[in-house]
GROMACS .gro file of C-alpha atoms in nm:
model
  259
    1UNK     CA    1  -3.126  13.599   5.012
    2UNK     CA    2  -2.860  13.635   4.770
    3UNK     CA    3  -2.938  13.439   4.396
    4UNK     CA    4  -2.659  13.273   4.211
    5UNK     CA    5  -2.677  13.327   3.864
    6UNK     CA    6  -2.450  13.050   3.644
    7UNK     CA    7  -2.277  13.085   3.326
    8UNK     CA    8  -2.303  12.903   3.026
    9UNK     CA    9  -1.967  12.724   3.086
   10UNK     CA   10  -2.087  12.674   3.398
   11UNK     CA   11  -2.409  12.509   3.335
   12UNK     CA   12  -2.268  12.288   3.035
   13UNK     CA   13  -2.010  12.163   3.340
   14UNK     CA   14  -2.294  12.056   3.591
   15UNK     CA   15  -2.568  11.895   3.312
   16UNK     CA   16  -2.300  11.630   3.338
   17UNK     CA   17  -2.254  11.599   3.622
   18UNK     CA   18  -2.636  11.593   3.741
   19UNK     CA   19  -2.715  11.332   3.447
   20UNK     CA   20  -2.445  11.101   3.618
   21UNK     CA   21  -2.563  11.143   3.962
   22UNK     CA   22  -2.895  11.059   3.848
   23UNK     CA   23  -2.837  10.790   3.615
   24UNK     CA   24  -2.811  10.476   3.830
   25UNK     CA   25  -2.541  10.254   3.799
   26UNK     CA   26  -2.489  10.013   3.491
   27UNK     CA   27  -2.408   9.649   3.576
   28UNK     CA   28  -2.174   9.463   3.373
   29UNK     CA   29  -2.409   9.195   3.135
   30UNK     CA   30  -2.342   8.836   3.254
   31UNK     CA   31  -2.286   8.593   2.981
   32UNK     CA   32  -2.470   8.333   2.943
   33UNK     CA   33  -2.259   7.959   3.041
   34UNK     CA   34  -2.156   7.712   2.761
   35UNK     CA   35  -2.363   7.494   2.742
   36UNK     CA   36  -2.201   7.124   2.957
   37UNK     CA   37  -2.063   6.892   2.658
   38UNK     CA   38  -2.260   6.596   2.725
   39UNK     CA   39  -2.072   6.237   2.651
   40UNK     CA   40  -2.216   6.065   2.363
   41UNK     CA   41  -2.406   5.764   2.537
   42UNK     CA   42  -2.439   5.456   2.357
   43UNK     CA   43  -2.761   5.348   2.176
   44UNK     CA   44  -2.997   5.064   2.323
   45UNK     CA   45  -3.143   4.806   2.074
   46UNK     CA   46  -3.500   4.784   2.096
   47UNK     CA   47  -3.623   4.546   2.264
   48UNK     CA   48  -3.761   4.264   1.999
   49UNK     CA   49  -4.090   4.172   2.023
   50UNK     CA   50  -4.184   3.807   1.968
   51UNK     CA   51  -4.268   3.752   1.616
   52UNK     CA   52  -4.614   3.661   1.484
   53UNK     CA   53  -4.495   3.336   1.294
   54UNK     CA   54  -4.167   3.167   1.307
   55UNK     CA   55  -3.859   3.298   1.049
   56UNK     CA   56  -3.720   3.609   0.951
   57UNK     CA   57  -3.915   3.939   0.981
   58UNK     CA   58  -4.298   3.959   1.198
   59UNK     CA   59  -4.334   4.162   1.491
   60UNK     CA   60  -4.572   4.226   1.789
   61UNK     CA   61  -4.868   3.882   1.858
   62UNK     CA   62  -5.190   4.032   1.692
   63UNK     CA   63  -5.516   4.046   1.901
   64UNK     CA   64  -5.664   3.718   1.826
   65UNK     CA   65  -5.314   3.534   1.866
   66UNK     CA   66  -5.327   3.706   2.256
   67UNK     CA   67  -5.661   3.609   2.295
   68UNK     CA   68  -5.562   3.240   2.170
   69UNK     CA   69  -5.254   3.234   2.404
   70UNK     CA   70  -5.480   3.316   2.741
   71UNK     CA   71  -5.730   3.090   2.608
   72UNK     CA   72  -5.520   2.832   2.620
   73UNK     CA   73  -5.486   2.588   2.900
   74UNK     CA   74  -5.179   2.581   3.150
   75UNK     CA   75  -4.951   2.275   3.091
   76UNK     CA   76  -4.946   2.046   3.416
   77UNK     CA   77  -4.625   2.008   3.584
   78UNK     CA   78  -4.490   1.653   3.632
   79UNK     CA   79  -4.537   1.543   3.976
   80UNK     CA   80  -4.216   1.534   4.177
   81UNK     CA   81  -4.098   1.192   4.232
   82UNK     CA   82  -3.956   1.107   4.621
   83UNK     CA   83  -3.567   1.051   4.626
   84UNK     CA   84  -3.465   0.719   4.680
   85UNK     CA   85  -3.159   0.668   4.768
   86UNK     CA   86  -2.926   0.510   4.526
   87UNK     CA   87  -2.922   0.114   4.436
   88UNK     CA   88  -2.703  -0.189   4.309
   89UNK     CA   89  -2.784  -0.211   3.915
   90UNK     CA   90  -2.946  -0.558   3.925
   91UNK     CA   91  -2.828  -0.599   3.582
   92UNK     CA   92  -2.485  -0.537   3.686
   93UNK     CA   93  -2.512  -0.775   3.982
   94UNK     CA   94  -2.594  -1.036   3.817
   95UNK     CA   95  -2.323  -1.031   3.555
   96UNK     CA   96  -2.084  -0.931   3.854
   97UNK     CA   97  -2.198  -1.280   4.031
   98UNK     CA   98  -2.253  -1.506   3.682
   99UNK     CA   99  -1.873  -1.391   3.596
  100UNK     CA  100  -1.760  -1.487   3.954
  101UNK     CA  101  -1.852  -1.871   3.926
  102UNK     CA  102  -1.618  -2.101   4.023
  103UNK     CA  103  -1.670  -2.535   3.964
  104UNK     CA  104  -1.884  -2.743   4.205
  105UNK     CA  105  -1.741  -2.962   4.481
  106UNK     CA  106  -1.747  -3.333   4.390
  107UNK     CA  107  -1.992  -3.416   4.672
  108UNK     CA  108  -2.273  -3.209   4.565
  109UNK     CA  109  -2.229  -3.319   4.168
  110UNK     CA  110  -2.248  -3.652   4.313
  111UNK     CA  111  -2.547  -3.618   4.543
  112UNK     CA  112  -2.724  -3.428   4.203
  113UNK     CA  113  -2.660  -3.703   4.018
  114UNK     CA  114  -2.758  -3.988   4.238
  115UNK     CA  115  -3.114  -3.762   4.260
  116UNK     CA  116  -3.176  -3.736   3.885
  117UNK     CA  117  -3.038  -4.125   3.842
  118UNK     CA  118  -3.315  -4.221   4.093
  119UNK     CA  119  -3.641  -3.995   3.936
  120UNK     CA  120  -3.504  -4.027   3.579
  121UNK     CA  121  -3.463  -4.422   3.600
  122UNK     CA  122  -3.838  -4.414   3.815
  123UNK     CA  123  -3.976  -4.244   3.534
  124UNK     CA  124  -3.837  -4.459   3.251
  125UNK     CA  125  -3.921  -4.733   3.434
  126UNK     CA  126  -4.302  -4.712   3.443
  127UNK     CA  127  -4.321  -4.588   3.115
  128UNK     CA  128  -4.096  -4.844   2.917
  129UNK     CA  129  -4.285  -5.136   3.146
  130UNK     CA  130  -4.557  -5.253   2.915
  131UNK     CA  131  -4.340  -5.216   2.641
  132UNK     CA  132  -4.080  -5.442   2.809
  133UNK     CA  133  -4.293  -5.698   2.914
  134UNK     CA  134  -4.443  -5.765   2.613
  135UNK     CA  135  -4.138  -5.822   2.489
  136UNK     CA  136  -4.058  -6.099   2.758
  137UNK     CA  137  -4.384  -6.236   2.699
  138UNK     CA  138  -4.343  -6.302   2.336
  139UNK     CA  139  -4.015  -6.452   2.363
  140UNK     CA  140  -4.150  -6.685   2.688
  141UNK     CA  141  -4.393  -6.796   2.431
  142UNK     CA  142  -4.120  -6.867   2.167
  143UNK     CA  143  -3.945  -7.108   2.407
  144UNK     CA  144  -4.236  -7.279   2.508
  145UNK     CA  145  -4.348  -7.326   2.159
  146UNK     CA  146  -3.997  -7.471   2.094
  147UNK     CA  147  -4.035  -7.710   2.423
  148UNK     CA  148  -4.380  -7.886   2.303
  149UNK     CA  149  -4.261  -7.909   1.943
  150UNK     CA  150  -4.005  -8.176   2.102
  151UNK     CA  151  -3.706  -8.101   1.808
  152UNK     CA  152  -3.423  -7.900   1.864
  153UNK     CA  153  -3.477  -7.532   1.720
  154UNK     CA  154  -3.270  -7.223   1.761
  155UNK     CA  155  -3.498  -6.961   1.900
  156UNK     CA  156  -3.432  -6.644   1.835
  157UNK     CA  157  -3.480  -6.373   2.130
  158UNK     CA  158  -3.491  -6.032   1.910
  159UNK     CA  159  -3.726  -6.109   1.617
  160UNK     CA  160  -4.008  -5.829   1.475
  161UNK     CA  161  -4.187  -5.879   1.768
  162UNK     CA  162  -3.974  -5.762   2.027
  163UNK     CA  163  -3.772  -5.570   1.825
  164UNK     CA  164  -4.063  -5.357   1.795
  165UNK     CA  165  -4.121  -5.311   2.203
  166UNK     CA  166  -3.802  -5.215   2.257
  167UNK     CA  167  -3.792  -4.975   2.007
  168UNK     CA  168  -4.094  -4.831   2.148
  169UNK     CA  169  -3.877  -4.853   2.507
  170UNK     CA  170  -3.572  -4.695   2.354
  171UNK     CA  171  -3.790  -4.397   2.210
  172UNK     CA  172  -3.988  -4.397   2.532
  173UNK     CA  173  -3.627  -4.357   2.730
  174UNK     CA  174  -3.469  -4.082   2.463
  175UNK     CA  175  -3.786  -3.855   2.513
  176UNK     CA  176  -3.827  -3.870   2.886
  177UNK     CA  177  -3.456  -3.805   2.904
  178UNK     CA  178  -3.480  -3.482   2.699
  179UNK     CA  179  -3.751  -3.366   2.855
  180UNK     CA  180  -3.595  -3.438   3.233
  181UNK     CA  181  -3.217  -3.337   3.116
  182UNK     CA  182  -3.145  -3.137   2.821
  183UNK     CA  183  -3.450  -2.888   2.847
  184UNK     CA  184  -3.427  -2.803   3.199
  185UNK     CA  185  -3.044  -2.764   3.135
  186UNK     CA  186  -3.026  -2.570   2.831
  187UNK     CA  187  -3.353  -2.341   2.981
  188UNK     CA  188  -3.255  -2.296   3.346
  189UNK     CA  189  -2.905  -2.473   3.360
  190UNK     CA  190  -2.999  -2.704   3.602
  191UNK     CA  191  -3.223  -3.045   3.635
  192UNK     CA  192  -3.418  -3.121   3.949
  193UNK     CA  193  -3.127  -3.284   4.140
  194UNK     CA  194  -2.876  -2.965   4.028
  195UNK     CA  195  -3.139  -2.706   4.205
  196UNK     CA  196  -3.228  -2.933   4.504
  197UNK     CA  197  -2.835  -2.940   4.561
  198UNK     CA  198  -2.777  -2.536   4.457
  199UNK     CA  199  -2.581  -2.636   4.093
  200UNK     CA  200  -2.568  -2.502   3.790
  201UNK     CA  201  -2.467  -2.635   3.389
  202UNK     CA  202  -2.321  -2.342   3.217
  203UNK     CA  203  -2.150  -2.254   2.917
  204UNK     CA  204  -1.719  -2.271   2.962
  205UNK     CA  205  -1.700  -1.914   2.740
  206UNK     CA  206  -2.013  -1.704   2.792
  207UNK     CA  207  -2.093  -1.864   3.156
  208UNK     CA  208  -2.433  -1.866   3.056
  209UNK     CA  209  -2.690  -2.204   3.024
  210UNK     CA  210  -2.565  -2.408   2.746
  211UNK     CA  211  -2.766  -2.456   2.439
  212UNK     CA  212  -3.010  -2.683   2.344
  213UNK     CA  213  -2.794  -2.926   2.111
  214UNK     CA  214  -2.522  -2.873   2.385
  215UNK     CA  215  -2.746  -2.944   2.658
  216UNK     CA  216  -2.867  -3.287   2.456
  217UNK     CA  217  -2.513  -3.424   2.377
  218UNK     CA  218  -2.458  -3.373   2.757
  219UNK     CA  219  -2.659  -3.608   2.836
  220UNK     CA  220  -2.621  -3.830   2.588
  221UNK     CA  221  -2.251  -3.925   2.640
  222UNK     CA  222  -2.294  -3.940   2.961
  223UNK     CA  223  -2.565  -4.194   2.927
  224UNK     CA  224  -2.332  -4.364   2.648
  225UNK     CA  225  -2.046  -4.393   2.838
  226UNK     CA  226  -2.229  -4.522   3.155
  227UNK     CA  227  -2.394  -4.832   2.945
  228UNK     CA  228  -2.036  -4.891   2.808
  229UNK     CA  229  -1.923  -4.937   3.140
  230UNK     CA  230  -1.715  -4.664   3.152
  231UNK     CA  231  -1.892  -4.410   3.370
  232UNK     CA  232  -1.721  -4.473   3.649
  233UNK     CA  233  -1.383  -4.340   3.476
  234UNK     CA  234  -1.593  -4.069   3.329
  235UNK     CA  235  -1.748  -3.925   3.721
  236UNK     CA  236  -1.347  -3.983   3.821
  237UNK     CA  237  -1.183  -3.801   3.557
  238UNK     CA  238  -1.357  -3.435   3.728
  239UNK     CA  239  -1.092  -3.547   4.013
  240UNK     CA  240  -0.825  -3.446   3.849
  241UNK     CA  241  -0.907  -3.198   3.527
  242UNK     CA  242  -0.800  -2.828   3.606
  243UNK     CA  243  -0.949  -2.557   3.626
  244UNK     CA  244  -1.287  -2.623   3.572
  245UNK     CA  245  -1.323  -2.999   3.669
  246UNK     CA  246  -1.503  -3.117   3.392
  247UNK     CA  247  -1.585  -3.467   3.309
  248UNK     CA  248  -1.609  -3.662   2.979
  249UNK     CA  249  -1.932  -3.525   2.905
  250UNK     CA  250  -1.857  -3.185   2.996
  251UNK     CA  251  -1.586  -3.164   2.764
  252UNK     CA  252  -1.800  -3.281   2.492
  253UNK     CA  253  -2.046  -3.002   2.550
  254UNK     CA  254  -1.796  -2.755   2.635
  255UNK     CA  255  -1.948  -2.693   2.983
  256UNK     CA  256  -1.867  -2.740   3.357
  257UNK     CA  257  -2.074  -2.724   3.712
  258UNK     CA  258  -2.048  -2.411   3.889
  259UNK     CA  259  -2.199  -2.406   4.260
   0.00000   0.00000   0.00000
């Protein structure tokens, strides 16, 4: 076996060489990545938290104020009312139809009045009788009186006497006549006679029952003009007035019929 022997230049040529075959092989470093720029996000409010007391500044409900909350009863819900379905405003009805009347026919004014002419005159009747026939009595006694005195005296008919009775008939008359005609007028706008025959009195402006004084004078120039003898003109004169057919009286009172 034959032995090599190296040189010096020879071995400082191959230490080299061995180190790098032995050495293994060096990997590049990797650098680390930038770190990702992250968009600026924007920043929540905190939520608020319902103060302890009403106004500026407080914060989170303390322990007993929780405790006093649960405590606390639930508030009961209003029942649900059923749907109905929708209505005529009464209200609105009636002004619809009180705006909307129109005068009476002359019939049915007629056949009302013949009805209250009959109770009203019943009425006055039995209550002004005693009253009345005193009166006739005392001045039946006044002419007999004159009879057996055998002179000729001037008797006089209306003397303190009977003066007084009819007085107490004329009063008698006036109150049963307000109480039959102007109350029920001015209150309902109708007497019995007006209802039994579907009338009504009302106001010529506000179409409403007239008023009490209004009511009063109504009646009383009517029952003026029919002792003057002039009632008939007075029932005739509706005939022919425009628009609202009013008679004497009516104009008086500033009022008309409406059926």
């Amino acid at each position: 076996m034959t032995t090599r022997t190296m040189t010096p230049p020879e071995q400082s040529a191959a230490a080299p060489a061995a180190a790098s075959a032995q050495a293994p092989p060096q990997v590049p470093a990797q650098q680390p990545p930038p770190p990702a720029q992250r968009s600026p996000q924007p920043r929540r409010p905190a939520a608020q938290q319902p103060p302890v007391s009403p106004g500026p500044g407080g914060g989170s409900a303390s322990w007993a104020q929780q405790v006093h909350r649960l405590a606390q009863e639930p508030e009961e819900e209003p029942p649900v009312a059923p749907w109905k379905p929708p209505v005529g405003d009464p209200f609105l009805l009636a002004a619809q139809a009180q705006a909307a009347a129109r005068p009476a026919a002359i019939g049915r004014r007629f056949a009302a009045r013949l009805v209250d002419t009959a109770v009203l005159g019943a009425l006055v009747g039995a209550a002004t009788y005693p009253f009345v026939s005193a009166a006739l009595t005392h001045i039946d006694e006044k002419i007999e009186a004159a009879k057996l005195s055998g002179e000729t005296v001037t008797v006089w008919l209306i003397d303190g006497t009977t003066g007084f009775h009819l007085g107490l008939s004329l009063i008698t008359m006036l109150m049963l006549g307000t109480l039959y005609e102007a109350l029920p007028t001015a209150k309902w706008g109708r007497t019995p006679g007006k209802k039994l025959m579907g009338l009504q009195v009302r106001d010529i402006e506000s179409h409403e029952p007239p008023s009490f004084v209004a009511a009063l004078l109504r009646w009383l120039v009517h029952g003026l003009l029919g002792v003057l003898v002039v009632g008939v003109l007075n029932v005739l004169w509706c005939l022919f007035d425009r628009p609202w057919r009013q008679c004497w009286h009516d104009k008086a009172a500033h009022t008309f019929v409406a059926g």
